[in-house]
CSV table of C-alpha atoms in Angstrom, one decimal:
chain,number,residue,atom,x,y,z
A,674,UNK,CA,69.3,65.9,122.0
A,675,UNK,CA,71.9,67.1,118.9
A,676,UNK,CA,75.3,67.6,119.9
A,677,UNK,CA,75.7,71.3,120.8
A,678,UNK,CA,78.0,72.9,118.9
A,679,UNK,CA,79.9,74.6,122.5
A,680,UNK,CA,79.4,78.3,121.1
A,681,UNK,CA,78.4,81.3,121.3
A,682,UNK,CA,77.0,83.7,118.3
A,683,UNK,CA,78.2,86.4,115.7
A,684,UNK,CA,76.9,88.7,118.2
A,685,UNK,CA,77.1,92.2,119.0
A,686,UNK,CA,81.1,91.5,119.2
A,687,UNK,CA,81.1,90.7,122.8
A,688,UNK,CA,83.3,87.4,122.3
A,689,UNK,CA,84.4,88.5,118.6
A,690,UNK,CA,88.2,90.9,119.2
A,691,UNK,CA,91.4,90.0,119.8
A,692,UNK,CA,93.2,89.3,122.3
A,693,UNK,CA,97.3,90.0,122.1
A,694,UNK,CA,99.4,86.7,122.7
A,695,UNK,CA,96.0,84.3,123.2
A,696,UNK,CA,93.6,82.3,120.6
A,697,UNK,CA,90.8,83.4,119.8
A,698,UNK,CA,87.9,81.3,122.5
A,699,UNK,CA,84.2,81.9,121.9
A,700,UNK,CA,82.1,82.6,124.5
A,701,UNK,CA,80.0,79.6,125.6
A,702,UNK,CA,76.7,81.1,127.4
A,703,UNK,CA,73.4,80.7,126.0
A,704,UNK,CA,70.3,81.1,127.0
A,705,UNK,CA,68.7,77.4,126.7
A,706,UNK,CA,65.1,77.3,127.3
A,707,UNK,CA,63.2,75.8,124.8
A,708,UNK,CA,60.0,75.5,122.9
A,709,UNK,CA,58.5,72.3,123.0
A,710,UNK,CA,55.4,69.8,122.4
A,711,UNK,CA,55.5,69.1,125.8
A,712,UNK,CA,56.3,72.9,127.1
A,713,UNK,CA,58.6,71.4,129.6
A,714,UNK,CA,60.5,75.0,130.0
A,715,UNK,CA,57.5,76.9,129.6
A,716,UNK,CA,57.1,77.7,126.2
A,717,UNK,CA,55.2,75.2,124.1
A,718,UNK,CA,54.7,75.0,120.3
A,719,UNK,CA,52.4,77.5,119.2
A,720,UNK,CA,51.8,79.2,116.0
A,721,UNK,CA,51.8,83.2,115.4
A,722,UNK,CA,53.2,82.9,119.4
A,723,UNK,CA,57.0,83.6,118.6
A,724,UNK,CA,59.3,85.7,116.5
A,725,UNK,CA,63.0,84.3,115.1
A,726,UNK,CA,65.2,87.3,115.1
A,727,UNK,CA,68.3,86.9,113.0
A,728,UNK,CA,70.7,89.0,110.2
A,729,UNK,CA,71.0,87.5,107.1
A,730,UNK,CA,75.1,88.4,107.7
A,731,UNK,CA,75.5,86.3,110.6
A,732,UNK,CA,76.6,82.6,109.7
A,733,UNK,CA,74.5,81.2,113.0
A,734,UNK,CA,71.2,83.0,112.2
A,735,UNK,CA,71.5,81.9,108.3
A,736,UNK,CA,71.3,78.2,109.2
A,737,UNK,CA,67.8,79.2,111.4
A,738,UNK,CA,66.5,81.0,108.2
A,739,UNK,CA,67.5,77.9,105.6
A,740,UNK,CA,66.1,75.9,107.8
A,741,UNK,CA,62.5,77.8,108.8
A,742,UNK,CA,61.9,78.1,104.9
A,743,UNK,CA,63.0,74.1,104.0
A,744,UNK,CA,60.7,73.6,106.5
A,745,UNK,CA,57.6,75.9,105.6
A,746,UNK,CA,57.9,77.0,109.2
A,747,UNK,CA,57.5,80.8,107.9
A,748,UNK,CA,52.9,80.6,108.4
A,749,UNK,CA,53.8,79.5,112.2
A,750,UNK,CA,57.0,81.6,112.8
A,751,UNK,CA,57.4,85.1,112.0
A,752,UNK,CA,60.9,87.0,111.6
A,753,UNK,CA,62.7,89.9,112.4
A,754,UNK,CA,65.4,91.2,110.1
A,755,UNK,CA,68.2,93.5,111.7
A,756,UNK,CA,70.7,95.1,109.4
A,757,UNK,CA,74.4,93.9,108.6
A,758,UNK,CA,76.2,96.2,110.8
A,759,UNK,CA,75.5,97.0,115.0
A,760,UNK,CA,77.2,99.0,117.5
A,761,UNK,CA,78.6,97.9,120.6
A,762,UNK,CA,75.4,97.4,122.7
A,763,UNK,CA,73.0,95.4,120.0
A,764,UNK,CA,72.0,94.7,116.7
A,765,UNK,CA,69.5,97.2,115.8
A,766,UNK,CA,66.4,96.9,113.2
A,767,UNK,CA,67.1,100.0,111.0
A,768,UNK,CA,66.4,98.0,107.8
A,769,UNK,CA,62.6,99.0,109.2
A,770,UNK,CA,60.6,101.6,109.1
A,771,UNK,CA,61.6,104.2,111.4
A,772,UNK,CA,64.0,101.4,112.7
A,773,UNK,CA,61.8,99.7,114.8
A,774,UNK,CA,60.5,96.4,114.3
A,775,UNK,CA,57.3,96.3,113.0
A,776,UNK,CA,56.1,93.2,115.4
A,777,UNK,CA,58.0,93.6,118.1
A,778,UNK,CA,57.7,97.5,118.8
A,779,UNK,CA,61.8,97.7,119.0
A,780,UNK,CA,64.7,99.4,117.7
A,781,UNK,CA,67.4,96.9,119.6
A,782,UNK,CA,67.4,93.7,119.9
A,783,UNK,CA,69.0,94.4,123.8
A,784,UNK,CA,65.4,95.6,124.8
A,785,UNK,CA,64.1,91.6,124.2
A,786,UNK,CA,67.2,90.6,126.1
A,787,UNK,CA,66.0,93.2,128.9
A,788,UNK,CA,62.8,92.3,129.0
A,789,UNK,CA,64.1,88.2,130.0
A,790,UNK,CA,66.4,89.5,132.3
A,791,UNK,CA,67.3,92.7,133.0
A,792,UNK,CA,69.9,94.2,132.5
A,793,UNK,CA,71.6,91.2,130.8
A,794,UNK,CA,75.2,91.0,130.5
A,795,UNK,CA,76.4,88.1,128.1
A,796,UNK,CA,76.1,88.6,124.4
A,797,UNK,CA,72.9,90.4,122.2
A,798,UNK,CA,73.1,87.8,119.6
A,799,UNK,CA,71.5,86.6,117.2
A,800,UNK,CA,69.6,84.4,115.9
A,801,UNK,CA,66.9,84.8,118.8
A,802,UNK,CA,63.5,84.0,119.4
A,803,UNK,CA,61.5,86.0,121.2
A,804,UNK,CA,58.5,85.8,123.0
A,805,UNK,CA,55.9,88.2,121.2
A,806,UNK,CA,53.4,88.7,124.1
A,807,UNK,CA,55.4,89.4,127.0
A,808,UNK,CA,58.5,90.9,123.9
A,809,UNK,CA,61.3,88.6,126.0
A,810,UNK,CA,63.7,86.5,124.7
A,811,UNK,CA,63.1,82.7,124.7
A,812,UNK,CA,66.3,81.2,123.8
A,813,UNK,CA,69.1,82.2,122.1
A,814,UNK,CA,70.7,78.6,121.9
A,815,UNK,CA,71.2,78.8,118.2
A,816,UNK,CA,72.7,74.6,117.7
A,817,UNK,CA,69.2,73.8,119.6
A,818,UNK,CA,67.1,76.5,117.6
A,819,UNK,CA,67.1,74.6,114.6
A,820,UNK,CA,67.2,71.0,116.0
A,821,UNK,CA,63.9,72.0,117.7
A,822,UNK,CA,62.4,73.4,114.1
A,823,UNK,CA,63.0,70.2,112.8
A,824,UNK,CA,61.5,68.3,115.5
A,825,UNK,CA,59.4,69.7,118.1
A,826,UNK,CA,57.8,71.7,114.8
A,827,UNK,CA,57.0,68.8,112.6
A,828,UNK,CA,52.8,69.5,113.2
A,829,UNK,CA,53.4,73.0,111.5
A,830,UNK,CA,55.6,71.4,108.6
A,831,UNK,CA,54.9,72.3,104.8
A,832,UNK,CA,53.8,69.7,103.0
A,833,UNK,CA,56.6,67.7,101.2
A,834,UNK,CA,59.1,68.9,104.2
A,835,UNK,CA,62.4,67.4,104.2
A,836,UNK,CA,63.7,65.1,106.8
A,837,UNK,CA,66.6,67.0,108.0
A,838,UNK,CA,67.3,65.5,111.3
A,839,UNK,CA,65.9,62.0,110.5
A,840,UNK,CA,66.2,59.6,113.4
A,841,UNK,CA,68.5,56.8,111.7
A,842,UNK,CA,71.3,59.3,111.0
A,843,UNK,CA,71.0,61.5,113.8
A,844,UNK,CA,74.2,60.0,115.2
A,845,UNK,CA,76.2,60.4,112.1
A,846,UNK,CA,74.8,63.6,111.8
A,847,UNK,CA,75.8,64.8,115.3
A,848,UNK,CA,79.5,63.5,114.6
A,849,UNK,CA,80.2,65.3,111.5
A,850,UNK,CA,78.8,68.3,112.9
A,851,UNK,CA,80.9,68.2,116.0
A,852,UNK,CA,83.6,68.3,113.7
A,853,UNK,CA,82.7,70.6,111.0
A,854,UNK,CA,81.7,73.1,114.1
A,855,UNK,CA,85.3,72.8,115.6
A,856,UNK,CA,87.6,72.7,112.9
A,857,UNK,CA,85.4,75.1,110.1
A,858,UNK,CA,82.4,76.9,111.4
A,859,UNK,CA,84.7,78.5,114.4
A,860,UNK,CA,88.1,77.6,113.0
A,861,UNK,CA,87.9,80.4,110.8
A,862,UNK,CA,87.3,82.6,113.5
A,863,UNK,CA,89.9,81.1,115.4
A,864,UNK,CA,91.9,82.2,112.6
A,865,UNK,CA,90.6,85.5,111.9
A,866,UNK,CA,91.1,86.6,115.4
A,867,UNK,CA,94.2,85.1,116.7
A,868,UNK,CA,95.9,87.2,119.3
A,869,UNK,CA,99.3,85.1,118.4
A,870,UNK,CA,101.4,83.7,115.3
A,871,UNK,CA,101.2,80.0,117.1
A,872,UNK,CA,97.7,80.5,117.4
A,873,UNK,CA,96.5,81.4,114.2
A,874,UNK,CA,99.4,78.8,113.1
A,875,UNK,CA,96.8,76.2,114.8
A,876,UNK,CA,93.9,77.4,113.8
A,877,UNK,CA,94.8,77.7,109.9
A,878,UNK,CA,95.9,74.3,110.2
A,879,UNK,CA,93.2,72.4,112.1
A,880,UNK,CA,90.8,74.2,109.4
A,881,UNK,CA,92.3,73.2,106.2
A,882,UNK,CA,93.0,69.6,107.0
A,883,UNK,CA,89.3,69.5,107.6
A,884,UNK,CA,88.7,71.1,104.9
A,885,UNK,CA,90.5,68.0,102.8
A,886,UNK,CA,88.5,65.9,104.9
A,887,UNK,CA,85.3,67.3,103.9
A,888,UNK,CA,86.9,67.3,100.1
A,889,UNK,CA,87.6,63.7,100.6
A,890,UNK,CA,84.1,63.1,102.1
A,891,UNK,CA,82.2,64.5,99.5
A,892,UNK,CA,84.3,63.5,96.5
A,893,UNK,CA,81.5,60.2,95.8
A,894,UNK,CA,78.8,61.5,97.8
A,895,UNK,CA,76.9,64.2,97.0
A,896,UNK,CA,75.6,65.2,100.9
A,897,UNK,CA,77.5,64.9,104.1
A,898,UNK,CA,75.2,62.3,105.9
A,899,UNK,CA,73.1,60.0,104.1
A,900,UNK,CA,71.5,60.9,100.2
A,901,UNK,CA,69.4,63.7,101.2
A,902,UNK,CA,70.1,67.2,102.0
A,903,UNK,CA,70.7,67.5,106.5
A,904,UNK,CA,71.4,69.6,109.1
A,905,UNK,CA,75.0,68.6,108.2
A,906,UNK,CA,74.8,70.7,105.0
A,907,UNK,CA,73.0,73.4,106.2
A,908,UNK,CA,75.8,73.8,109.2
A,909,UNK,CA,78.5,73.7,106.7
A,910,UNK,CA,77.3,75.6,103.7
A,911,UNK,CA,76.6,78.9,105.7
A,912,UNK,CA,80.4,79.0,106.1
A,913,UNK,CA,81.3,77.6,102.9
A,914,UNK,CA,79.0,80.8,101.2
A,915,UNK,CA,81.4,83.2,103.4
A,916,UNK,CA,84.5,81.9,102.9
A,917,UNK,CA,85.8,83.5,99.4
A,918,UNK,CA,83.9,87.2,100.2
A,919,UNK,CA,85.2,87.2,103.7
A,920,UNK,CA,87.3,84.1,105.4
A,921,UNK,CA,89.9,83.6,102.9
A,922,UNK,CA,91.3,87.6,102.9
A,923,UNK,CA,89.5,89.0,105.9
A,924,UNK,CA,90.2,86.0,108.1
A,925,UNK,CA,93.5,85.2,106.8
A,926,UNK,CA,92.5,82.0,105.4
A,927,UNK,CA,94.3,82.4,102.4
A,928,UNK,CA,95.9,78.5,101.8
A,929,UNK,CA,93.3,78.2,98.8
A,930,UNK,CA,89.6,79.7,98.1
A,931,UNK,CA,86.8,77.7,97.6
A,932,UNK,CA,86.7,78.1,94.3
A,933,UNK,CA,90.0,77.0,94.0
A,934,UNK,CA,88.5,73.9,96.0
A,935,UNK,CA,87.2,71.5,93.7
A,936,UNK,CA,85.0,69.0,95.2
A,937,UNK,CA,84.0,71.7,98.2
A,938,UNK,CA,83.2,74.5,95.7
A,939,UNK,CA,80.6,72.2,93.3
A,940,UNK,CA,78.7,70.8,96.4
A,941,UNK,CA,78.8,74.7,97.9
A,942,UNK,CA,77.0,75.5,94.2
A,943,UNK,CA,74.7,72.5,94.3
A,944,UNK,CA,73.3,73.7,97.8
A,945,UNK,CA,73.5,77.4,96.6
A,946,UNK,CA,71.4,76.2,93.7
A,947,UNK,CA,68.7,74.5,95.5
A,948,UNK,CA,65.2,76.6,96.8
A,949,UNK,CA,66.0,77.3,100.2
A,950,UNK,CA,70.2,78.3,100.7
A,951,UNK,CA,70.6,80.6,97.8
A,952,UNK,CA,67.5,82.8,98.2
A,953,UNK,CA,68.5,83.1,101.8
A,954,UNK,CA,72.0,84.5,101.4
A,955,UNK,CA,72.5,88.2,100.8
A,956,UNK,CA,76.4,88.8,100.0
A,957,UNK,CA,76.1,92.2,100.4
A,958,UNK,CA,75.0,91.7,104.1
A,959,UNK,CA,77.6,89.0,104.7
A,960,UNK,CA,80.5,91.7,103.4
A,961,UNK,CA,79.4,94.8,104.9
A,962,UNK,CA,79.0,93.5,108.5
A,963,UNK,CA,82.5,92.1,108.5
A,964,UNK,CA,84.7,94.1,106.9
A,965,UNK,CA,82.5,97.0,109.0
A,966,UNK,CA,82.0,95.7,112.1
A,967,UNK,CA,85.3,93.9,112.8
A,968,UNK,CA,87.8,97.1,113.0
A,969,UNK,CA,90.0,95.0,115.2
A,970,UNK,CA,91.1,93.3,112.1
A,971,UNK,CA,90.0,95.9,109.4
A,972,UNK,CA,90.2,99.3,111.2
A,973,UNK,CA,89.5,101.4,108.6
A,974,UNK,CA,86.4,99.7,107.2
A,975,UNK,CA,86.4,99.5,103.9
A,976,UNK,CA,84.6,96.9,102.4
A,977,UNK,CA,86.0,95.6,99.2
A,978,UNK,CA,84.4,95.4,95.9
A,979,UNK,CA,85.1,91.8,95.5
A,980,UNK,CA,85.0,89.1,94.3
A,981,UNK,CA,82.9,88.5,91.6
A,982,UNK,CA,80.4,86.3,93.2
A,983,UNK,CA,78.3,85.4,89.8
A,984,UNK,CA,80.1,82.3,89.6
A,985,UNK,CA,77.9,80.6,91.9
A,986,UNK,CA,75.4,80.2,89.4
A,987,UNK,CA,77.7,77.9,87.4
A,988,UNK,CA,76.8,74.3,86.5
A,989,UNK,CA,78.2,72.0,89.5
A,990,UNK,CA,77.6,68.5,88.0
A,991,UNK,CA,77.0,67.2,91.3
A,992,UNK,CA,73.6,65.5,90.3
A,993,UNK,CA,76.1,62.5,88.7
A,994,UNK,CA,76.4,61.2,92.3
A,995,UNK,CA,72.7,60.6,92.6
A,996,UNK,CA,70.9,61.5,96.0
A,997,UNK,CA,68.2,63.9,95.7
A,998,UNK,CA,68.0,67.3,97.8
A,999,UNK,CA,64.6,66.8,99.6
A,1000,UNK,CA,64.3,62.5,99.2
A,1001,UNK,CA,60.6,61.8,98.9
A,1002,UNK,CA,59.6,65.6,100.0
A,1003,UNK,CA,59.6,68.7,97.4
A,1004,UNK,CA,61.3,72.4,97.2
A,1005,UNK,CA,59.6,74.7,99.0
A,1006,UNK,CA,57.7,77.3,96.8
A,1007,UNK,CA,59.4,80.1,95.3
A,1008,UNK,CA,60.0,83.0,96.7
């Protein structure tokens, strides 16, 4: 089994405030069951059975949707969309018609939560699959979520799939991820909501010295583990694609942007580039839920105009390092 990355979600801002005079900790409570071949917890793989709930704002739900369309998982597993923004009890799906979900017969997330336990008190996050005939929530144990996509999932694989998770570098894989989930992927938040100057002092730090250490990583290699695009990338990128429209101001994690990153903003642009992580990030999600949600840190709410995010398009010239996105596999089809 990966390495679990010891978090909780972007969720409906249960472990997301701050708290004077004390880092920032994210809650660690998930539910864990999972789908499997085997159906050991009590859900086995099944097409058309289950629905992936996410928000295209919400770093942790963006790696389950790169990862369900490099895979071609999108015939066997529907998904739910909620908007950018929630209130304090649950995301909500009012990008749908009459803001219910046209599958799951919901206008909150919560009521899935409900339906697996009642009254349930930890976080309504997301991403989340849920159960569509009994409407319950499976698992919301995002780290495992896509692990399982990539291997308890493999019979309902495109054609040309990448190997994302492939046996020989699953150990490499689970070490850089260990770190890059630490130090990045929550060090920002441990930045952004620091209750302390000593704290965020900590956090700033611990992120931009792995930030050079990614640099250094991928100044001869274009991917983090192996030739091939991994989970690695996928872990790291959705973090990367926030950092200059929210991290770096909103977060206070203003030592550099990434495009003032050299090596770490071409590799961002060579992922961004490739069928499967540009087509699944919507900006305009990523900035309104943060800079409206979070009024800890942005009381007012206004979301900012920039920056100019067209840049991303840019030529990256990463392809000089060899490798190949998807090895021996192909891009998945156009959108």
């Amino acid at each position: 089994m990966a390495e679990h990355d010891s978090a909780e979600h972007d969720s409906a801002e249960h472990d997301t405030y701050v708290t004077a005079n004390q880092p920032y900790e994210r809650d660690t409570r998930y539910i864990e069951t999972r789908i499997t071949r085997d159906a050991a917890d009590g859900y086995p793989v099944e097409a058309d059975r289950y629905r992936l709930v996410v928000s295209y704002a919400c770093p942790w739900a963006n790696r389950t949707i790169i990862v369900r369309r490099l895979l071609g998982l999108e015939n066997a597993i529907s998904m739910g969309v909620c908007g950018p923004t929630h209130d304090k009890r649950s995301w909500t799906f009012d990008l749908d018609p009459g803001g219910v979900d046209p599958v799951l017969g919901i206008p909150r997330l919560q009521d899935a939560y409900f339906a697996r336990v009642p009254g349930y008190e930890k976080g309504i996050t997301v991403p989340a699959i849920v159960d569509v005939p009994t409407g319950a929530v499976v698992t919301n144990d995002f780290p495992q979520i896509t692990i399982d996509f990539e291997t308890e999932w493999v019979e309902f694989h495109r054609d040309g799939a990448p190997q994302l998770y492939p046996e020989d570098l699953r150990a490499e894989i689970d070490e850089v991820n260990k770190r890059v989930y630490r130090d990045v992927n929550n060090g920002v938040y441990r930045c952004g909501f620091a209750g302390s100057q000593e704290s965020y002092d900590a956090a700033y730090d611990q992120l931009f010295a792995a930030l050079d250490w990614l640099s250094e990583r991928l100044e001869n290699q274009r991917y983090l583990v192996g030739d091939t695009i991994t989970e690695a990338d996928v872990r790291l990128f959705t973090t990367l694609a926030r950092f200059d429209p929210v991290y770096h101001g909103h977060f206070k994690c203003n030592r550099s942007k990434l495009s003032e990153m050299p090596v770490l903003w071409a590799y961002a642009r060579d992922l961004y580039q490739t069928p499967g992580f540009g087509d699944c990030t919507n900006f305009d999600h990523i900035k309104s839920h943060y800079y409206e949600v979070h009024r800890d840190i942005n009381p007012s709410g206004i979301v900012p105009k920039g920056p100019d995010l067209t840049n991303w398009n840019t030529d990256h010239g990463r392809e000089k390092l060899g490798g190949s996105p998807f090895g021996t596999g192909t891009a998945p089809a156009p959108l």
